[in-house]
Coordinates of C-alpha atoms in Angstrom, one line a residue:
Chain A
X97 CA 170.1 184.3 136.8
X98 CA 168.9 183.5 140.4
X99 CA 169.5 180.0 141.6
X100 CA 167.1 177.7 143.5
X101 CA 166.1 179.4 146.7
X102 CA 165.0 177.5 149.8
X103 CA 163.6 179.1 152.9
X104 CA 164.2 179.0 155.8
X105 CA 167.8 177.9 155.9
X106 CA 167.5 176.6 159.5
X107 CA 164.6 175.5 161.5
X108 CA 164.1 174.0 165.0
X109 CA 160.9 172.4 165.8
X110 CA 159.6 170.2 168.6
X111 CA 158.2 166.7 168.3
X112 CA 154.6 166.6 167.2
X113 CA 154.7 169.9 165.5
X114 CA 154.3 170.4 161.8
X115 CA 156.6 172.3 159.4
X116 CA 156.4 173.9 155.9
X117 CA 159.4 174.4 153.8
X118 CA 159.5 176.5 150.6
X119 CA 161.4 176.2 147.4
X120 CA 161.6 178.7 144.5
X121 CA 163.0 177.1 141.4
X122 CA 165.1 178.7 138.7
X123 CA 163.0 180.8 136.4
X124 CA 161.7 178.7 133.6
X125 CA 162.2 175.4 135.4
X126 CA 159.0 173.5 135.8
X127 CA 160.1 170.5 137.7
X128 CA 160.8 170.6 141.4
X129 CA 162.1 167.6 143.4
X130 CA 162.5 167.3 147.1
X131 CA 165.2 165.2 148.9
X132 CA 166.0 164.3 152.5
X133 CA 169.7 164.0 153.3
X134 CA 170.8 162.3 156.5
X135 CA 174.4 161.2 157.3
X136 CA 173.7 157.5 157.1
X137 CA 171.1 157.4 154.2
X138 CA 172.5 159.8 151.7
X139 CA 170.0 161.6 149.4
X140 CA 166.6 160.1 149.7
X141 CA 164.0 161.1 147.1
X142 CA 160.8 162.5 148.6
X143 CA 158.7 163.5 145.5
X144 CA 158.8 165.4 142.3
X145 CA 156.3 168.0 141.0
X146 CA 155.9 169.0 137.4
X147 CA 153.2 171.5 136.3
X148 CA 151.5 171.4 139.7
X149 CA 151.2 167.6 139.6
X150 CA 153.1 165.1 141.6
X151 CA 154.9 163.0 139.1
X152 CA 157.1 160.8 141.2
X153 CA 157.0 159.8 144.8
X154 CA 159.6 158.2 147.1
X155 CA 159.0 155.8 150.0
X156 CA 158.2 158.2 152.7
X157 CA 155.1 158.1 155.1
X158 CA 152.1 160.2 154.4
X159 CA 153.3 162.7 157.0
X160 CA 155.4 164.1 154.2
X161 CA 153.5 166.0 151.6
X162 CA 154.1 168.6 149.0
X163 CA 152.5 170.8 146.4
X164 CA 153.5 173.0 143.5
X165 CA 152.0 176.3 142.6
X166 CA 151.3 177.8 139.1
X167 CA 154.5 179.8 139.3
X168 CA 156.4 176.5 139.9
X169 CA 157.2 177.4 143.5
X170 CA 156.9 174.4 145.7
X171 CA 156.3 173.7 149.4
X172 CA 156.7 170.5 151.4
X173 CA 155.0 169.9 154.6
X174 CA 155.9 167.4 157.4
X175 CA 153.2 166.8 160.0
X176 CA 153.6 165.3 163.5
X177 CA 157.3 165.7 163.5
X178 CA 159.5 162.9 164.8
X179 CA 163.1 163.1 166.0
X180 CA 164.2 161.1 163.0
X181 CA 162.9 163.8 160.7
X182 CA 165.9 165.9 161.6
X183 CA 167.8 166.3 158.3
X184 CA 168.9 168.6 155.5
X185 CA 166.0 169.0 153.1
X186 CA 167.1 169.8 149.6
X187 CA 165.0 171.1 146.7
X188 CA 166.2 170.7 143.1
X189 CA 164.7 172.2 139.9
X190 CA 165.1 171.3 136.3
X191 CA 163.7 172.1 132.9
X192 CA 162.4 168.5 132.7
X193 CA 161.9 169.0 128.9
X194 CA 163.2 165.5 128.2
X195 CA 166.6 166.7 127.1
X196 CA 168.1 168.3 130.1
X197 CA 168.4 166.0 133.0
X198 CA 170.6 168.2 135.1
X199 CA 169.1 169.3 138.4
X200 CA 170.1 172.5 140.2
X201 CA 169.9 172.2 143.9
X202 CA 169.2 174.8 146.5
X203 CA 171.3 175.1 149.6
X204 CA 168.7 173.3 151.7
X205 CA 166.8 173.7 154.9
X206 CA 168.4 172.3 158.0
X207 CA 165.5 171.0 160.1
X208 CA 166.2 170.0 163.7
X209 CA 163.5 168.3 165.7
X210 CA 163.9 168.3 169.5
Chain B
X70 CA 167.5 147.8 147.8
X71 CA 170.3 150.2 146.7
X72 CA 170.2 150.3 142.9
X73 CA 173.1 152.7 142.8
X74 CA 176.0 151.8 145.0
X75 CA 179.1 153.8 145.9
X76 CA 181.0 151.2 147.9
X77 CA 183.8 153.5 149.1
X78 CA 182.5 156.0 151.7
X79 CA 185.7 157.9 151.6
X80 CA 188.8 158.4 149.6
X81 CA 192.0 160.3 150.3
X82 CA 194.5 161.3 147.6
X83 CA 197.5 163.6 147.3
X84 CA 197.3 166.9 145.4
X85 CA 198.3 166.5 141.8
X86 CA 197.4 162.8 141.7
X87 CA 194.5 161.1 140.1
X88 CA 191.2 160.6 142.1
X89 CA 189.0 157.7 140.9
X90 CA 185.5 157.5 142.3
X91 CA 183.5 154.4 141.5
X92 CA 179.8 153.7 141.2
X93 CA 178.0 150.4 140.5
X94 CA 174.3 150.0 139.5
X95 CA 172.0 147.1 139.3
X96 CA 169.2 148.3 137.0
X97 CA 170.1 147.7 133.3
X98 CA 167.3 150.1 132.3
X99 CA 169.3 153.1 133.5
X100 CA 170.4 155.1 130.5
X101 CA 171.7 158.3 131.9
X102 CA 174.2 158.9 134.7
X103 CA 175.3 162.0 136.5
X104 CA 177.9 163.0 139.0
X105 CA 177.3 165.7 141.6
X106 CA 179.7 167.3 144.0
X107 CA 178.6 168.6 147.4
X108 CA 180.3 170.9 149.9
X109 CA 179.1 171.0 153.5
X110 CA 176.1 173.2 154.1
X111 CA 175.5 173.5 150.4
X112 CA 173.3 171.7 147.9
X113 CA 174.9 169.3 145.4
X114 CA 176.2 170.9 142.2
X115 CA 176.1 169.1 138.8
X116 CA 179.5 168.0 137.7
X117 CA 179.4 165.8 134.6
X118 CA 177.0 163.3 133.0
X119 CA 177.1 160.5 130.5
X120 CA 174.5 158.8 128.3
X121 CA 174.5 155.1 127.9
X122 CA 175.3 155.4 124.2
X123 CA 178.7 156.6 125.2
X124 CA 181.5 155.1 127.2
X125 CA 183.4 158.2 128.0
X126 CA 182.7 161.9 128.6
X127 CA 185.4 164.4 129.4
X128 CA 185.1 168.0 130.8
X129 CA 188.4 169.6 131.8
X130 CA 190.0 167.7 134.7
X131 CA 186.9 165.5 135.0
X132 CA 186.3 162.3 133.0
X133 CA 183.5 159.8 133.5
X134 CA 183.8 156.3 132.1
X135 CA 180.9 154.0 131.6
X136 CA 181.1 150.2 131.4
X137 CA 177.6 149.0 130.6
X138 CA 178.5 145.3 130.6
X139 CA 179.8 145.6 134.1
X140 CA 177.2 148.1 135.2
X141 CA 180.0 150.3 136.5
X142 CA 181.0 153.9 136.1
X143 CA 183.8 155.9 137.4
X144 CA 184.8 159.5 137.8
X145 CA 188.4 160.5 137.2
X146 CA 189.8 163.8 138.5
X147 CA 193.2 164.6 137.1
X148 CA 195.1 166.4 138.6
X149 CA 193.3 166.5 141.9
X150 CA 193.2 169.8 143.8
X151 CA 192.5 170.6 147.4
X152 CA 189.3 172.4 146.3
X153 CA 188.0 169.1 145.0
X154 CA 187.6 167.9 148.5
X155 CA 183.9 167.3 148.8
X156 CA 181.3 164.5 148.8
X157 CA 180.7 163.1 145.3
X158 CA 177.3 161.5 144.5
X159 CA 176.6 159.3 141.6
X160 CA 173.0 159.2 140.2
X161 CA 171.2 157.3 137.5
X162 CA 167.9 157.6 135.7
X163 CA 165.8 156.0 133.0
X164 CA 162.9 157.1 130.8
X165 CA 160.7 154.4 132.3
X166 CA 160.4 156.1 135.6
X167 CA 159.9 159.7 134.4
X168 CA 163.6 160.3 134.8
X169 CA 163.5 160.1 138.6
X170 CA 167.1 160.2 139.8
X171 CA 168.3 157.3 141.9
X172 CA 171.3 158.3 144.0
X173 CA 174.2 156.6 145.6
X174 CA 175.2 157.3 149.2
X175 CA 178.2 159.4 148.2
X176 CA 182.0 159.2 148.5
X177 CA 183.8 161.7 150.6
X178 CA 187.0 162.8 148.8
X179 CA 189.8 164.4 150.6
X180 CA 192.6 165.9 148.6
X181 CA 195.7 166.5 150.7
X182 CA 198.1 169.4 149.9

């Protein structure tokens, strides 16, 4: 079966712009989580969506937002980009049925803000 | 406040030897622990997990040990292979926070031929 698909793979934006990243989970997975990975901070949790509702949220400013559609696909948006937003953004999906806690990650979107 | 800590940023071992990656946690409510492996330019991939009701889980060359009293877990890779060279992340969760995963910062393992 197809894995978690993230688009685009690479993105270059300038400060002040906004960006939208997309994630298509594994078929049947209803939970989608977003992470930011930077060299010094490891994997930082952004938010998790389940059945179109945000279920968990990390400690990121309001410039970071997301949503999930009825087909479980998710998007995250970052507005007013800052240089420090340059990172690898990872999406992970899971069944989230209370028994399977394993997350499957996509390959990520590498965002560079210049 | 880092609830999951991987105190060794890097580790280097010889091929064929044992690799031991360590992880400490502070939240006694964590009841499920996972290890992920990550290659450059790829997302992390699930490796092995352990529930707090167990103290050991084995899958091929990979074994995870959990010491609840010490709030410590470790991943053993025996024998280590060059293809194991990657960053290893430890993560923990508990039912009280909707199973949100809390991640360590990772340990970069280099297995030398």
